[in-house]
Coordinates of C-alpha atoms in Angstrom, one line a residue:
M1 CA -11.4 -1.8 22.0
D2 CA -13.5 -4.8 21.1
T3 CA -12.0 -6.2 17.9
R4 CA -15.2 -8.0 16.8
H5 CA -17.2 -4.8 17.3
V6 CA -14.7 -2.8 15.2
V7 CA -14.7 -5.3 12.3
E8 CA -18.5 -5.5 12.3
R9 CA -18.8 -1.7 12.2
A10 CA -16.3 -1.3 9.4
L11 CA -17.9 -0.2 6.1
V12 CA -15.9 -1.3 3.0
R13 CA -16.5 0.8 -0.1
E14 CA -14.8 2.0 -3.2
A15 CA -12.4 4.9 -2.7
R16 CA -13.4 8.3 -4.0
P17 CA -11.2 11.2 -5.1
E18 CA -11.6 12.9 -1.7
D19 CA -10.1 9.8 -0.1
D20 CA -6.8 9.9 -2.1
A21 CA -4.7 12.0 0.3
V22 CA -5.9 10.0 3.4
V23 CA -5.3 6.7 1.7
G24 CA -1.9 7.7 0.5
E25 CA -0.7 8.8 4.0
L26 CA -2.3 5.6 5.5
L27 CA -0.2 3.5 3.1
V28 CA 3.0 5.3 3.8
E29 CA 2.6 5.3 7.6
A30 CA 1.4 1.7 7.7
F31 CA 4.2 0.3 5.5
L32 CA 6.9 2.4 7.2
T33 CA 5.7 1.4 10.7
Q34 CA 5.3 -2.3 10.0
Y35 CA 8.6 -2.7 8.2
S36 CA 10.6 -0.7 10.7
K37 CA 9.4 -3.1 13.4
K38 CA 9.8 -6.3 11.6
L39 CA 12.4 -5.6 8.8
P40 CA 14.5 -2.6 10.1
D41 CA 16.9 -2.8 7.2
V42 CA 14.0 -1.9 4.8
V43 CA 14.1 1.8 3.7
Y44 CA 11.4 3.5 1.8
G45 CA 12.9 6.1 -0.5
D46 CA 11.1 9.2 -1.8
E47 CA 10.1 7.5 -5.0
R48 CA 8.4 4.6 -3.2
K49 CA 6.6 7.0 -0.9
R50 CA 5.4 9.1 -3.9
E51 CA 4.1 5.9 -5.5
L52 CA 2.2 4.9 -2.4
R53 CA 0.7 8.4 -2.1
D54 CA -0.4 8.5 -5.8
V55 CA -3.8 6.9 -5.1
A56 CA -5.5 9.0 -7.9
S57 CA -3.3 7.2 -10.5
R58 CA -4.0 3.8 -8.9
R59 CA -7.8 4.4 -9.0
K60 CA -7.5 4.9 -12.8
V61 CA -6.2 1.4 -13.4
A62 CA -7.5 -0.5 -10.3
T63 CA -10.4 -0.7 -7.9
V64 CA -9.2 0.8 -4.6
L65 CA -11.3 -0.2 -1.6
V66 CA -11.3 1.5 1.8
A67 CA -12.5 0.4 5.2
E68 CA -14.3 3.2 6.9
L69 CA -15.0 3.3 10.7
D70 CA -17.1 6.1 12.1
G71 CA -16.6 8.1 9.0
Q72 CA -12.8 7.7 9.1
V73 CA -10.8 5.8 6.5
V74 CA -8.8 3.1 8.5
G75 CA -7.8 0.6 5.8
T76 CA -7.3 0.1 2.1
V77 CA -6.5 -2.5 -0.6
A78 CA -6.3 -2.3 -4.4
L79 CA -7.4 -4.9 -6.9
F80 CA -6.3 -4.8 -10.5
K81 CA -8.3 -6.6 -13.3
P82 CA -6.4 -9.1 -15.5
G83 CA -4.2 -7.2 -17.9
A84 CA -4.6 -3.8 -16.2
P85 CA -1.6 -1.4 -16.4
G86 CA 0.6 -2.0 -13.4
S87 CA -0.7 -5.5 -12.6
E88 CA 1.9 -7.9 -11.4
A89 CA -0.4 -11.0 -11.8
W90 CA 1.6 -13.8 -13.5
L91 CA -1.3 -16.1 -14.2
P92 CA -3.8 -15.6 -17.1
N93 CA -7.2 -14.3 -16.1
A94 CA -6.0 -13.4 -12.6
A95 CA -6.6 -10.3 -10.6
D96 CA -3.6 -8.6 -8.7
L97 CA -4.1 -7.6 -5.1
R98 CA -1.9 -4.8 -3.9
G99 CA -1.4 -2.3 -1.0
L100 CA -3.3 -4.0 1.8
A101 CA -2.9 -1.7 4.8
T102 CA -4.7 -0.6 7.9
A103 CA -4.1 2.6 9.9
V104 CA -1.4 2.2 12.5
S105 CA -3.9 3.2 15.1
H106 CA -6.0 0.2 14.1
H107 CA -3.3 -2.4 13.6
G108 CA -4.2 -5.8 15.0
L109 CA -7.9 -5.3 15.1
G110 CA -8.8 -7.6 12.2
L111 CA -9.6 -4.9 9.6
A112 CA -7.6 -6.7 7.0
R113 CA -10.4 -9.4 7.0
P114 CA -13.3 -7.3 5.7
L115 CA -11.0 -5.7 3.1
M116 CA -9.8 -9.0 1.8
D117 CA -13.3 -10.4 1.9
A118 CA -14.5 -7.5 -0.3
A119 CA -11.5 -7.7 -2.7
E120 CA -12.0 -11.5 -3.1
S121 CA -15.7 -11.0 -3.6
L122 CA -15.0 -8.4 -6.3
A123 CA -12.5 -10.7 -8.0
R124 CA -15.2 -13.4 -8.1
Q125 CA -17.7 -11.0 -9.6
W126 CA -15.1 -10.2 -12.3
G127 CA -15.0 -13.9 -13.2
V128 CA -11.3 -14.3 -12.7
D129 CA -9.7 -17.7 -12.1
A130 CA -7.4 -16.5 -9.3
V131 CA -6.0 -13.6 -7.2
C132 CA -2.3 -13.1 -7.3
L133 CA -0.3 -11.0 -4.8
H134 CA 3.2 -10.4 -3.6
V135 CA 4.8 -10.2 -0.1
R136 CA 8.2 -8.7 0.6
R137 CA 10.6 -11.5 1.5
G138 CA 11.1 -11.6 5.2
A139 CA 7.5 -10.5 6.0
E140 CA 6.6 -13.9 7.3
G141 CA 3.6 -12.7 9.4
V142 CA 2.0 -11.2 6.3
G143 CA 2.6 -14.4 4.3
R144 CA 1.0 -16.5 7.1
M145 CA -2.1 -14.3 7.0
Y146 CA -2.5 -15.0 3.3
L147 CA -1.9 -18.7 3.8
R148 CA -4.6 -18.8 6.5
R149 CA -7.0 -17.3 3.9
G150 CA -6.3 -20.2 1.5
Y151 CA -3.6 -18.6 -0.6
E152 CA -0.7 -20.8 -1.7
R153 CA 2.9 -19.8 -1.9
V154 CA 3.9 -20.0 -5.5
P155 CA 7.6 -19.4 -6.3
E156 CA 6.9 -19.1 -10.0
G157 CA 5.2 -15.8 -9.2
D158 CA 8.3 -14.4 -7.4
L159 CA 9.6 -11.0 -8.5
D160 CA 13.3 -10.3 -8.0
L161 CA 13.4 -6.5 -8.4
P162 CA 16.5 -4.3 -8.1
T163 CA 15.3 -3.0 -4.7
V164 CA 13.3 -5.8 -3.3
F165 CA 12.5 -9.6 -3.6
L166 CA 8.8 -10.2 -3.7
E167 CA 7.3 -13.7 -3.0
G168 CA 4.3 -14.8 -5.0
Y169 CA 1.0 -16.0 -3.5
V170 CA -2.2 -17.1 -5.3
L171 CA -5.8 -17.9 -4.3
R172 CA -7.3 -20.0 -7.0
F173 CA -11.1 -19.9 -7.6
K174 CA -11.0 -22.4 -10.5
K175 CA -8.7 -25.4 -10.2
D176 CA -6.6 -26.3 -13.2

């Protein structure tokens, strides 16, 4: 499959209620597959899977975007406005980017790029100063992808949760 052709054909749009089930399963499958390969000690419990599948609740507090290819949802990302319920952004006037994933069948084809482009464009439209996000400690490849996009690793944004350590990254639109 021609990667460039796939990325050019991808349509990024806002998720609709009829997308919820597909997006939820895509998130669970993508996260389980990626982490089982790279971080085999990571286990997703039923509660985490339920959270990932609850796209309807996420759409109430965030903008959920999907990448569609030939009528099939093959990727997703969510963007929370500053102060939105569930946002983990640690900077004032910053959006929080969460749940970037592509369908396992489409991994490695570059579909994260149009999703990220659309999310960052939306954040700029909102007039935010930055986009914050978190990456599970140990997922170096994911971190490198964000660094290549201009994000900085910011330890002040780290979250040390009972079940996971998340490393903070930020893309600043306005310099301090």
